[in-house]
mmCIF file of C-alpha atoms in Angstrom:
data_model
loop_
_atom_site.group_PDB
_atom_site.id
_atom_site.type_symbol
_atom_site.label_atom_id
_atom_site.label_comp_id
_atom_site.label_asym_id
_atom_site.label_seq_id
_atom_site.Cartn_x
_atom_site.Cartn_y
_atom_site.Cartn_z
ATOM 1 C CA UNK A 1 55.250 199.146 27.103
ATOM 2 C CA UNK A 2 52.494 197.584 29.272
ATOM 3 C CA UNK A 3 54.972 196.553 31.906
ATOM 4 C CA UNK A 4 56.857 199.819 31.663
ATOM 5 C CA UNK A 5 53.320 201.610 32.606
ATOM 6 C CA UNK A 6 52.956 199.783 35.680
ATOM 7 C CA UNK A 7 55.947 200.742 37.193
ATOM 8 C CA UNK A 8 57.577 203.912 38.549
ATOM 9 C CA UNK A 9 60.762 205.489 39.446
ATOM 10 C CA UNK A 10 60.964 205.956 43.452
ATOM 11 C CA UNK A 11 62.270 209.167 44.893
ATOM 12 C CA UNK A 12 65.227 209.234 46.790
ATOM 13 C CA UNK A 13 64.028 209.902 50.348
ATOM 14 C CA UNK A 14 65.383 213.068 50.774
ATOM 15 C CA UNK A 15 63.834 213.636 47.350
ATOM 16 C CA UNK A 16 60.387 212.389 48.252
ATOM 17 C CA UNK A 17 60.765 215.389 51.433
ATOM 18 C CA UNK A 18 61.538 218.003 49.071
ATOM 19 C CA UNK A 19 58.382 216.386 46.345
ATOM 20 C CA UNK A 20 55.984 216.843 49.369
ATOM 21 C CA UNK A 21 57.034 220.265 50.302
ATOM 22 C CA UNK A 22 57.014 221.207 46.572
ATOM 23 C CA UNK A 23 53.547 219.781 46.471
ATOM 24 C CA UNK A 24 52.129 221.840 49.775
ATOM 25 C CA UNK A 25 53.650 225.177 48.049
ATOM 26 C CA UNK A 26 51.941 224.642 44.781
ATOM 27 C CA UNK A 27 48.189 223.277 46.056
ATOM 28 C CA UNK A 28 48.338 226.187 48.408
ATOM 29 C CA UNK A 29 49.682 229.342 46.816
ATOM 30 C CA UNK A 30 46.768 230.401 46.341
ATOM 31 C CA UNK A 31 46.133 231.200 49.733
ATOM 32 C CA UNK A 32 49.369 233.592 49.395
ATOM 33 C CA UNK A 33 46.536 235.760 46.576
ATOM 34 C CA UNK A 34 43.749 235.516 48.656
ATOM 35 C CA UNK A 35 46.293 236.723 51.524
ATOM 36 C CA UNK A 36 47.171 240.086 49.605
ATOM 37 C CA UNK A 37 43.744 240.185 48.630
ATOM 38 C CA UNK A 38 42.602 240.451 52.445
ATOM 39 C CA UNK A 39 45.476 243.090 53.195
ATOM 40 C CA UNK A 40 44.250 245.313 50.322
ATOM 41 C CA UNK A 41 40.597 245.062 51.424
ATOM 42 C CA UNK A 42 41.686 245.819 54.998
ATOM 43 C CA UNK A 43 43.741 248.720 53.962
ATOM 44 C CA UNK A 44 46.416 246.966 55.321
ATOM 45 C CA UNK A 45 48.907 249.380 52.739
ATOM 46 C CA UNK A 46 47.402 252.505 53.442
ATOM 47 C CA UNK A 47 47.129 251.677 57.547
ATOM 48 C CA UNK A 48 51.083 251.730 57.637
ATOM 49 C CA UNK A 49 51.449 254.323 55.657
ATOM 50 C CA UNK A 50 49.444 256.148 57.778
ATOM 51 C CA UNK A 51 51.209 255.468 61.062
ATOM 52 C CA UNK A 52 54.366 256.178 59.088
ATOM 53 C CA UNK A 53 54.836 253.631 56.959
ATOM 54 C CA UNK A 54 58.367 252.695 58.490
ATOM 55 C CA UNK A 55 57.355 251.577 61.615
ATOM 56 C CA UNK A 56 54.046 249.869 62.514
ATOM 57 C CA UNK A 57 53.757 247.482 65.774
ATOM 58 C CA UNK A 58 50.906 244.636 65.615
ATOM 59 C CA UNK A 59 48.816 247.242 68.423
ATOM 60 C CA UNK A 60 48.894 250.181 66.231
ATOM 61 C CA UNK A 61 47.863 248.382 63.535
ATOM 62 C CA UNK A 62 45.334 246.515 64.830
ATOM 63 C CA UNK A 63 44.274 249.860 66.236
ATOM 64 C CA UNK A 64 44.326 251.709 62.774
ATOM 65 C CA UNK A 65 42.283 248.768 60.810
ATOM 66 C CA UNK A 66 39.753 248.982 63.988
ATOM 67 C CA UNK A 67 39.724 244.975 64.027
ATOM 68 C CA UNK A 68 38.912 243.603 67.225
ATOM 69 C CA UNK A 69 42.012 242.260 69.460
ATOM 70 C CA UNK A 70 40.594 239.053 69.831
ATOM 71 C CA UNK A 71 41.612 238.677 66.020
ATOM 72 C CA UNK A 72 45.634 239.874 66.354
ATOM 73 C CA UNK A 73 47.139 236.580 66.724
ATOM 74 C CA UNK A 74 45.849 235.659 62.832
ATOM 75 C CA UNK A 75 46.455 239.206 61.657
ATOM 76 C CA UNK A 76 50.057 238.322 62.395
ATOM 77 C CA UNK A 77 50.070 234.861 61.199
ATOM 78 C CA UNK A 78 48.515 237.223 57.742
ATOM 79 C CA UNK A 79 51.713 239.345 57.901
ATOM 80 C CA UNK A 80 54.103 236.463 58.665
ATOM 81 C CA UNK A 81 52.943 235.053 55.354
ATOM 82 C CA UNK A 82 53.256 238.021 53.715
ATOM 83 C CA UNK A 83 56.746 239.302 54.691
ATOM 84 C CA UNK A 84 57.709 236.072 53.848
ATOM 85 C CA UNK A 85 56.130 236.463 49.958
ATOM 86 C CA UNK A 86 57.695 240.563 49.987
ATOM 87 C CA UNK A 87 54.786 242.144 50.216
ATOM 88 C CA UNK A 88 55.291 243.775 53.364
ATOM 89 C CA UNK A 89 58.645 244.254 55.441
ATOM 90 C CA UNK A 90 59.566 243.311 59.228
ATOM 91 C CA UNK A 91 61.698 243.770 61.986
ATOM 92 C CA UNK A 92 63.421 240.763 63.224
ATOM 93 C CA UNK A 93 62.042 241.237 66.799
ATOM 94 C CA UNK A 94 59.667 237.820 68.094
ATOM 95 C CA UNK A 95 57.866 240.421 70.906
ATOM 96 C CA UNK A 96 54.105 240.776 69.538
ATOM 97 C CA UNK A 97 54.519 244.395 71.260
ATOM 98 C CA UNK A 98 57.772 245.591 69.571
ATOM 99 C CA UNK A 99 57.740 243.659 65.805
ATOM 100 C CA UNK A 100 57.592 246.482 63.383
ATOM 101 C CA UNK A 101 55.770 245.985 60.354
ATOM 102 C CA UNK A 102 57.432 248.258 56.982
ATOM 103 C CA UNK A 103 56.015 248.968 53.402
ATOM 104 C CA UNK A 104 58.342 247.582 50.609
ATOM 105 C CA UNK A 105 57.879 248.956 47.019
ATOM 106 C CA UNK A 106 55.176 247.002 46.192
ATOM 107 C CA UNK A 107 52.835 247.873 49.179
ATOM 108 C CA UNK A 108 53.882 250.759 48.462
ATOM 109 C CA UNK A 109 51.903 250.740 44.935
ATOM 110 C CA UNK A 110 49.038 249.479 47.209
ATOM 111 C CA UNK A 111 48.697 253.018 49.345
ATOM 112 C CA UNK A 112 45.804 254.560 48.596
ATOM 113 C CA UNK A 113 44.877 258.627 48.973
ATOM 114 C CA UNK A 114 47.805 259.799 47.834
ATOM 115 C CA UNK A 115 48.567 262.049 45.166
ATOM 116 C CA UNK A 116 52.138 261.806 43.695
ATOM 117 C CA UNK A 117 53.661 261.592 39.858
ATOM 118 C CA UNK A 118 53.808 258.102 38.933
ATOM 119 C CA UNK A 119 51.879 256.501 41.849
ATOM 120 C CA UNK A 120 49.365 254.636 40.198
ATOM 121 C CA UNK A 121 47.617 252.231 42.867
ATOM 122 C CA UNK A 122 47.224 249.239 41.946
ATOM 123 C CA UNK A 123 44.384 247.721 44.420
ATOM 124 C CA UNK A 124 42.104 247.332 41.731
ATOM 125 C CA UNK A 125 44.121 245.331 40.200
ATOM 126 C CA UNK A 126 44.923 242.726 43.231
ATOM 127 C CA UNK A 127 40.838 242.660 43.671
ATOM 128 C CA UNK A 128 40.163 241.537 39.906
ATOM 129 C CA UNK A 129 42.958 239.207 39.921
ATOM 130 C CA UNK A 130 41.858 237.347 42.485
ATOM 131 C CA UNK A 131 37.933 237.991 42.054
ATOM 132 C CA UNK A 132 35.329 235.047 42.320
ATOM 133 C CA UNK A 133 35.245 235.480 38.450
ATOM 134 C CA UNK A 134 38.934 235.336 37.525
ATOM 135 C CA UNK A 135 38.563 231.563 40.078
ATOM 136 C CA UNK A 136 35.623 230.719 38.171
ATOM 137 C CA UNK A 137 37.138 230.831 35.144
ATOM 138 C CA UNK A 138 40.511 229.358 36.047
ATOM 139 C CA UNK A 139 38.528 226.377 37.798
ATOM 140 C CA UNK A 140 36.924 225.641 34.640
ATOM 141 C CA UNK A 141 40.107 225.083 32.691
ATOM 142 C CA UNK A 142 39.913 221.502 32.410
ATOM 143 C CA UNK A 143 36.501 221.249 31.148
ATOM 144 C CA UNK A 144 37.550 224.138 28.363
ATOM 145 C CA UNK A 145 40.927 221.679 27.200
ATOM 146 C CA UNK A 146 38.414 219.017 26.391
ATOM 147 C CA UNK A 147 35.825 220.982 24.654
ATOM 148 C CA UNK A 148 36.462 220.873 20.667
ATOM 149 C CA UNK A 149 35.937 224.684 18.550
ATOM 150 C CA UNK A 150 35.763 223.707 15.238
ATOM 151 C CA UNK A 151 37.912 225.982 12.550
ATOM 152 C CA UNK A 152 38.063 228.720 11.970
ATOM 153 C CA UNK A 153 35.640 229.594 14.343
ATOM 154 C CA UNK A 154 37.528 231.856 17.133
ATOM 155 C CA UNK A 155 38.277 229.785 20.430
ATOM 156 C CA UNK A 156 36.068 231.552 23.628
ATOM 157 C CA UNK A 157 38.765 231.951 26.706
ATOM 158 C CA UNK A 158 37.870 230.040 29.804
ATOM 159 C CA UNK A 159 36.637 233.173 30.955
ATOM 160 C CA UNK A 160 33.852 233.240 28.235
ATOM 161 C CA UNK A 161 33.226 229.647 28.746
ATOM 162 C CA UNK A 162 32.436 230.275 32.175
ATOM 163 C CA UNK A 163 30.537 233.599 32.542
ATOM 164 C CA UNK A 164 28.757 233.512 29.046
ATOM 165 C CA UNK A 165 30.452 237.105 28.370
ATOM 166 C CA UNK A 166 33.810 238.294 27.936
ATOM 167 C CA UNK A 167 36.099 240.487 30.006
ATOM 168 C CA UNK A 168 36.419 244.021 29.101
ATOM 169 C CA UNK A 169 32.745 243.809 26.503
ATOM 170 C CA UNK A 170 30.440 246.085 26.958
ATOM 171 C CA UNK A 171 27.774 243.037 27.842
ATOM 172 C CA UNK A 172 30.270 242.682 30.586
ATOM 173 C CA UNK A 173 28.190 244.521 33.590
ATOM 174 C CA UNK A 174 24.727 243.392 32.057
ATOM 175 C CA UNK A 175 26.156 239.622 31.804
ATOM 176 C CA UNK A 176 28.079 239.139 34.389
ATOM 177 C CA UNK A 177 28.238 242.401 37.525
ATOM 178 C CA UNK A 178 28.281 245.476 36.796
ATOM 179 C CA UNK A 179 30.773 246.600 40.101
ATOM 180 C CA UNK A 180 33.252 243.176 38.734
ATOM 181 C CA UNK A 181 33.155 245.202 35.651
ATOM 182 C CA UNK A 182 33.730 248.419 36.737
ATOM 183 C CA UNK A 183 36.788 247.350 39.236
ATOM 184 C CA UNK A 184 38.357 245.097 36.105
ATOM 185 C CA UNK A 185 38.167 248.201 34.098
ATOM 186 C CA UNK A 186 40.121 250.146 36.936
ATOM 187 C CA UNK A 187 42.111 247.343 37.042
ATOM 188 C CA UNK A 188 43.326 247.946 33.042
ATOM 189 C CA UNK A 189 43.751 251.108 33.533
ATOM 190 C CA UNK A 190 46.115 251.114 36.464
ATOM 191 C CA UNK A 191 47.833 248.399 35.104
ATOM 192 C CA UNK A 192 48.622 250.219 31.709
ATOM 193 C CA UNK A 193 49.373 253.524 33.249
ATOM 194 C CA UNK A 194 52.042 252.158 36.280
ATOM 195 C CA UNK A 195 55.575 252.650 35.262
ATOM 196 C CA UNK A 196 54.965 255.542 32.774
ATOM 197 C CA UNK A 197 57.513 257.736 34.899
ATOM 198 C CA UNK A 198 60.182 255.000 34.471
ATOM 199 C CA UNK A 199 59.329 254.669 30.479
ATOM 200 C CA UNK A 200 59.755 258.415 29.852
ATOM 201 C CA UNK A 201 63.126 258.293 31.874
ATOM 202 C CA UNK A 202 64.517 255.187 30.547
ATOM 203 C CA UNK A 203 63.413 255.971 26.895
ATOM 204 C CA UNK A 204 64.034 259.587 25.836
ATOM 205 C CA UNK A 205 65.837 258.712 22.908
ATOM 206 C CA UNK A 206 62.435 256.760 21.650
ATOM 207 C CA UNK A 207 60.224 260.058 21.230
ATOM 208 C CA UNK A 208 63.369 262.152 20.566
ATOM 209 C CA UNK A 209 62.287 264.085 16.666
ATOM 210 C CA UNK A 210 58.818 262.395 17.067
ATOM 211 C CA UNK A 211 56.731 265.278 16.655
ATOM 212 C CA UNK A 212 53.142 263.525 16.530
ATOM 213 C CA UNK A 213 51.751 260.556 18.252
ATOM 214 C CA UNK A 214 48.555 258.139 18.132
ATOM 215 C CA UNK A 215 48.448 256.156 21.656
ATOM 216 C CA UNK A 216 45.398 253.323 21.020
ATOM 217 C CA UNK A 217 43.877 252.267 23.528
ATOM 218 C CA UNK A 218 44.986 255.207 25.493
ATOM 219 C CA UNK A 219 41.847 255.141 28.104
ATOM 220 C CA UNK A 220 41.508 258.840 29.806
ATOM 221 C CA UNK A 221 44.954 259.884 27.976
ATOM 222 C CA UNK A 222 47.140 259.649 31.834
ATOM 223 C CA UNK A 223 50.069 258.339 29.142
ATOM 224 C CA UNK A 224 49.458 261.206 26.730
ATOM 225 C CA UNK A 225 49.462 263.343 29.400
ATOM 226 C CA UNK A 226 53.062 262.575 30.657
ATOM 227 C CA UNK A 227 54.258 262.628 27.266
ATOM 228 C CA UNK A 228 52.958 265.924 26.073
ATOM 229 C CA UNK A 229 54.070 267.424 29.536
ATOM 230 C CA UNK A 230 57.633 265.641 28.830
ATOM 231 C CA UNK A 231 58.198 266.330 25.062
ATOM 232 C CA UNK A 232 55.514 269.419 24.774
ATOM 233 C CA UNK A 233 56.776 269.688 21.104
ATOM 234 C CA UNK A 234 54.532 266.076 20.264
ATOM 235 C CA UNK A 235 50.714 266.510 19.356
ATOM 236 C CA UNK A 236 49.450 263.918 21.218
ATOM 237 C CA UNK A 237 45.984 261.886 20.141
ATOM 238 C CA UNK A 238 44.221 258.982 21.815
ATOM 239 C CA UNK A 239 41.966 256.567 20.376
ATOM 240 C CA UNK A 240 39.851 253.946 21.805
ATOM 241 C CA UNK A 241 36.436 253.000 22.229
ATOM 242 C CA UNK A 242 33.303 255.733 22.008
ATOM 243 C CA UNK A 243 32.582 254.291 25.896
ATOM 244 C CA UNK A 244 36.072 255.115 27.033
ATOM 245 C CA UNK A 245 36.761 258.460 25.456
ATOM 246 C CA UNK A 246 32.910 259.424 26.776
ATOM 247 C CA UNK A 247 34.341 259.914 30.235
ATOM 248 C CA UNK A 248 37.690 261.277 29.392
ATOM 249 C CA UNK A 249 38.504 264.497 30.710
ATOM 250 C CA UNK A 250 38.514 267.228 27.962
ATOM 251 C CA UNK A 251 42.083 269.934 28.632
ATOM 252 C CA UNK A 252 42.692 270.448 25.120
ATOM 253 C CA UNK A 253 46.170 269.191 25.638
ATOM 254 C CA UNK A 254 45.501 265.948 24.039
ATOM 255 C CA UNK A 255 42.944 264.776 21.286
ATOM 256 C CA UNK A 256 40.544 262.106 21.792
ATOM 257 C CA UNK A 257 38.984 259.890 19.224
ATOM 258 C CA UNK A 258 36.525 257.467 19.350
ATOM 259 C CA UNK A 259 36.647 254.763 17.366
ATOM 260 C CA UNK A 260 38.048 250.551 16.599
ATOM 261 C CA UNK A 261 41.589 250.260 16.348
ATOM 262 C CA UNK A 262 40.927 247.618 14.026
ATOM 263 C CA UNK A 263 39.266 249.687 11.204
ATOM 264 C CA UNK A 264 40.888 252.716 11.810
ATOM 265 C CA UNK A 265 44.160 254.616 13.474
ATOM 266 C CA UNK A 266 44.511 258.327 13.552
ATOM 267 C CA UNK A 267 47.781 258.983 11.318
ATOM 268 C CA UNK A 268 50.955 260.313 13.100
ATOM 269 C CA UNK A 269 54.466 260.046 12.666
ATOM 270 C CA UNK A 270 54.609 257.266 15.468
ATOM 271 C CA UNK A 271 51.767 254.671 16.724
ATOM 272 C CA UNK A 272 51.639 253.438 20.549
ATOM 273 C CA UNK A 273 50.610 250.312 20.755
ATOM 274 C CA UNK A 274 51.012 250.005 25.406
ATOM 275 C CA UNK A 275 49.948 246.478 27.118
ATOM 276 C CA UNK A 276 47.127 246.117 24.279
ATOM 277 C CA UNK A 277 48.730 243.428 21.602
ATOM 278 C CA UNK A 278 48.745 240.813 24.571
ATOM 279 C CA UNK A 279 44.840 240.900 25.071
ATOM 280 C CA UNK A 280 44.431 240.008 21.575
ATOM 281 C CA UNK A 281 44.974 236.776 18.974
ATOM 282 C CA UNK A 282 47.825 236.198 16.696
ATOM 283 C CA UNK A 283 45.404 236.826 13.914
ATOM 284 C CA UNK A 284 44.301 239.868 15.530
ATOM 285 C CA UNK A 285 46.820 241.322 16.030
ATOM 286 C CA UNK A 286 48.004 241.194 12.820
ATOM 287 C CA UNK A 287 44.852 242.989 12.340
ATOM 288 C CA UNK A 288 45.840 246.339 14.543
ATOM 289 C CA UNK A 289 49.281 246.415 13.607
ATOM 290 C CA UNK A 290 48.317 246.639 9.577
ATOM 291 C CA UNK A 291 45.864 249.559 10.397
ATOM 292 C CA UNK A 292 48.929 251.088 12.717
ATOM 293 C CA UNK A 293 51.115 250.964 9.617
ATOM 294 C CA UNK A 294 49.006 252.236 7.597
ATOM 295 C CA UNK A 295 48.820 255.440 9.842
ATOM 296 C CA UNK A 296 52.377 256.319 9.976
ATOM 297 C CA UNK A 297 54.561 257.702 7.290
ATOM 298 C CA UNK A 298 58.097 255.689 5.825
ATOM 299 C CA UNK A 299 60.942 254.669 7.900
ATOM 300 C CA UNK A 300 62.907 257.789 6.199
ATOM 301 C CA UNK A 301 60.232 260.027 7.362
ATOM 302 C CA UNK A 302 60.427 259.031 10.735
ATOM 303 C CA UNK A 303 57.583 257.076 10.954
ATOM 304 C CA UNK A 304 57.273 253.831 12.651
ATOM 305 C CA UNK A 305 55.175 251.914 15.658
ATOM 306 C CA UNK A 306 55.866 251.468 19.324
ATOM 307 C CA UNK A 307 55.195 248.149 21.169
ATOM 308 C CA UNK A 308 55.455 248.357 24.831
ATOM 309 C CA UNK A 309 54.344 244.489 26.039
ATOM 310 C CA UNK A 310 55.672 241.467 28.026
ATOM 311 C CA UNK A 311 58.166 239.503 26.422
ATOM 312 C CA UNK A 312 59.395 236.245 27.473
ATOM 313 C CA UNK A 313 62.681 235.133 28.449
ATOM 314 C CA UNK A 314 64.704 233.580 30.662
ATOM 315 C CA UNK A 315 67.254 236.118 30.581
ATOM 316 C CA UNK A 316 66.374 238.106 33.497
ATOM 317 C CA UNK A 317 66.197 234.810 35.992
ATOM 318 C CA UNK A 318 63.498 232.531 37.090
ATOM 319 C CA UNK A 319 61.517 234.680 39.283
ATOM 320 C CA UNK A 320 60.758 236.900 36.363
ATOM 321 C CA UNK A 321 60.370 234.296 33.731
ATOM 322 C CA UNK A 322 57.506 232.307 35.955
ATOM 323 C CA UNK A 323 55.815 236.316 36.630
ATOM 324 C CA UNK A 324 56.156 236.346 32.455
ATOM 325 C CA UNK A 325 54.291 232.988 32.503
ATOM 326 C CA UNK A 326 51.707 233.269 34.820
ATOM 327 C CA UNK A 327 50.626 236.494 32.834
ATOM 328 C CA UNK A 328 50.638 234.444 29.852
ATOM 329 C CA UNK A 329 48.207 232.061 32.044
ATOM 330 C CA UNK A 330 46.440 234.904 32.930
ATOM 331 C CA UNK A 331 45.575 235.875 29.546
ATOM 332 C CA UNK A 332 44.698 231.988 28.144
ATOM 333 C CA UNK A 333 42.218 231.923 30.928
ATOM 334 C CA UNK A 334 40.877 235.639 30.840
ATOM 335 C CA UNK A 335 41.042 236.347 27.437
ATOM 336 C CA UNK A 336 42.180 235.276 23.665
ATOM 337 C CA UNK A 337 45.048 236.904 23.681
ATOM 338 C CA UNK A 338 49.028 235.596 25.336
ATOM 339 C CA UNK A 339 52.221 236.921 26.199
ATOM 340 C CA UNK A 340 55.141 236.305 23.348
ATOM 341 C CA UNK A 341 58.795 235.356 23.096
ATOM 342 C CA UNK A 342 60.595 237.269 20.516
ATOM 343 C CA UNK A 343 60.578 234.832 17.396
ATOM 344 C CA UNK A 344 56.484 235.033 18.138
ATOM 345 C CA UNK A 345 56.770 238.831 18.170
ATOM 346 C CA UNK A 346 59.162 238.661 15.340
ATOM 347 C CA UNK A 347 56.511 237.331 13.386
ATOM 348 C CA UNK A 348 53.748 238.945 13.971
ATOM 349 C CA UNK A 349 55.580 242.128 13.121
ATOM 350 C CA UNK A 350 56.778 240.757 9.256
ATOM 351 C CA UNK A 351 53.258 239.176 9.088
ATOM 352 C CA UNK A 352 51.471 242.396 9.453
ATOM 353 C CA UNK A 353 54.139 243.629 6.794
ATOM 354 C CA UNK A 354 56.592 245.478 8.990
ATOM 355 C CA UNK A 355 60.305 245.333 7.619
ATOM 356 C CA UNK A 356 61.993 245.513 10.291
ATOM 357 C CA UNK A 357 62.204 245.699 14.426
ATOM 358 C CA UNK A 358 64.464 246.245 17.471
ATOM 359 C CA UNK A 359 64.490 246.250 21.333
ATOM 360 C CA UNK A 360 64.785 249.451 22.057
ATOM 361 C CA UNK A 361 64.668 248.670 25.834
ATOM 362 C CA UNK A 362 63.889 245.763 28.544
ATOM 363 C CA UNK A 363 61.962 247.539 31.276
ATOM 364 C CA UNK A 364 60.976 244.237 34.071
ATOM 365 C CA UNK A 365 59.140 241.941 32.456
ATOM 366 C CA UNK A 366 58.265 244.236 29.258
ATOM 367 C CA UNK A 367 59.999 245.281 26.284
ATOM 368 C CA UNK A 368 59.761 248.048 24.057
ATOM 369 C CA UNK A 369 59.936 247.405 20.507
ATOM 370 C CA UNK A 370 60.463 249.780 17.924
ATOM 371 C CA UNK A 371 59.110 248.355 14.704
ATOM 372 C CA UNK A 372 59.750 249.861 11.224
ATOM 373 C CA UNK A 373 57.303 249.735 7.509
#
């Protein structure tokens, strides 16, 4: 075994190349972050849109961010890097003068001032994603692995570790920044609420004889909304935290309660459980989903509990399985929650005493479960 230790299997030359390219791609990517991280706090987005969002030369664009022309050769090395990643579009021109710069659809979720159905910008979420804090925490990952919790006490995310707080507390602003907090909560929101348009369309048949639902952890009730206003026949109600439904707007359309998911859930015919399971533990989870089935009637009467998270799986290629992944990352570090493959959502739903579950849809990286007492 000793000998065996000391000695390595060589690359192949060609092999070796493609091991040190490899290498550069991974150590840097995160200069590809910190790229879309300068473009949204230029306004790079919203610039091109502005111009016309088809066709933007360097000039105009260097014109429209007023940055000084001294600085245009690395704005374009910027954009080379990210056309290259898809963030941005280009024309195939090499003239500095001529090269037209284009949105794509995600700089397109990146445009801010405009008001449209189902354009939820997402720049909030690009700034907490690549914050100082979200690094901290990430850079402290090694030091967390080697640091022992002993059971059952919970185990503190990196984040914690870190920052002495967690994300998304209410000691949040007082420990940590209160303007990091208040963009991260953006950030949740914008996150939860993009692709609500595409849920409604894709999944009619889901809410189709519903005729009351409890969305938790519904924020200012923007999901509510856009299912009252498709399927007017549902009473809607939200629940979440007193400091969340404190600032939601008040229409009468939808019914806010404050309170904890995890001691209590409005009954209705169906429960909405949106991008909230992943924050939270195994154990926790069980948790919500028991109070969610206690709030909904039999399978015969209709009743039953909608799960709208990421689920993992190769099935829809690479690309998307590593996206799947690095939310899953994103969650270890951030939080005490993770993303799940099926068998792990299979069993949190019999654990919490559900009988039974299906896929109602695949919808990018998320699925939508429809899970049955």
């Amino acid at each position: 075994m000793a000998a065996q230790a000391n000695t390595i299997e060589v690359p192949t030359d060609a092999e070796l190349l493609q091991a040190q390219a490899d290498l550069w791609r991974h150590s840097f990517s995160y200069l590809t972050a910190m790229a879309l991280r300068c473009a949204v706090k230029l306004g790079i987005p919203t610039a091109i849109h502005r111009i016309g969002g088809e066709a933007a030369s360097m000039p105009d664009l260097m014109a429209a961010l007023s940055l000084p022309a001294s600085k245009q050769p690395f704005v374009r090395r910027l954009m080379r890097l990210l056309v290259t990643s898809g963030v941005f579009a280009a024309s195939d021109n090499t003239d500095v003068a001529v090269e037209q710069y284009r949105l794509t659809p995600l700089s397109r979720i990146l445009v801010d001032g405009v008001v449209a159905d189902d354009h939820h910008i997402q720049t909030s979420f690009v700034l907490t994603a690549t914050s100082r804090q979200y690094v901290e925490a990430a850079l402290g990952l090694d030091e967390w692995l080697k640091k022992d919790v002993p059971a059952p006490a919970p185990v503190p995310s990196p984040f914690e570790d870190v920052h002495g707080a967690p994300l998304f507390d209410e000691t949040t602003p007082v420990a940590i920044d209160p303007e990091f907090a208040a963009v991260a909560d953006d950030a949740l929101a914008a996150h939860d609420n993009l692709g609500i348009g595409t849920l409604l369309r894709e999944c009619r048949d889901l809410l189709r004889g519903v005729a009351s639902l409890t969305d938790c952890g519904g924020g200012d009730g923007t999901t509510a909304r856009a299912i009252a206003k498709a399927f007017p026949h549902i009473k809607c109600t939200v629940l979440d935290l007193p400091k969340v439904i404190d600032k939601a707007p008040v229409d009468g359309v939808i019914n806010f309660v404050a309170g904890d998911l995890f001691h209590a859930v409005p009954p209705a015919q169906a429960v909405l459980l949106k991008l909230v399971l992943h924050f939270w533990s195994d154990d926790d989870c069980v948790k919500i989903l028991s109070q969610c089935k206690k709030a909904i009637p039999s399978r015969k009467e209709g009743g039953k509990v909608i799960v709208i998270d990421i689920l993992i799986g190769p099935s829809l290629g690479p690309a998307m399985l590593e996206t799947q992944l690095l939310m899953d990352m994103a969650m270890m570090v951030n939080t005490r929650g993770r993303q799940r493959d099926e068998s792990e959502w299979r069993d949190l739903f019999f654990r919490a005493g559900f009988s039974d579950y299906k896929i109602a849809k695949k919808l990018g990286a998320r699925a939508v479960f429809e899970v049955y007492p």
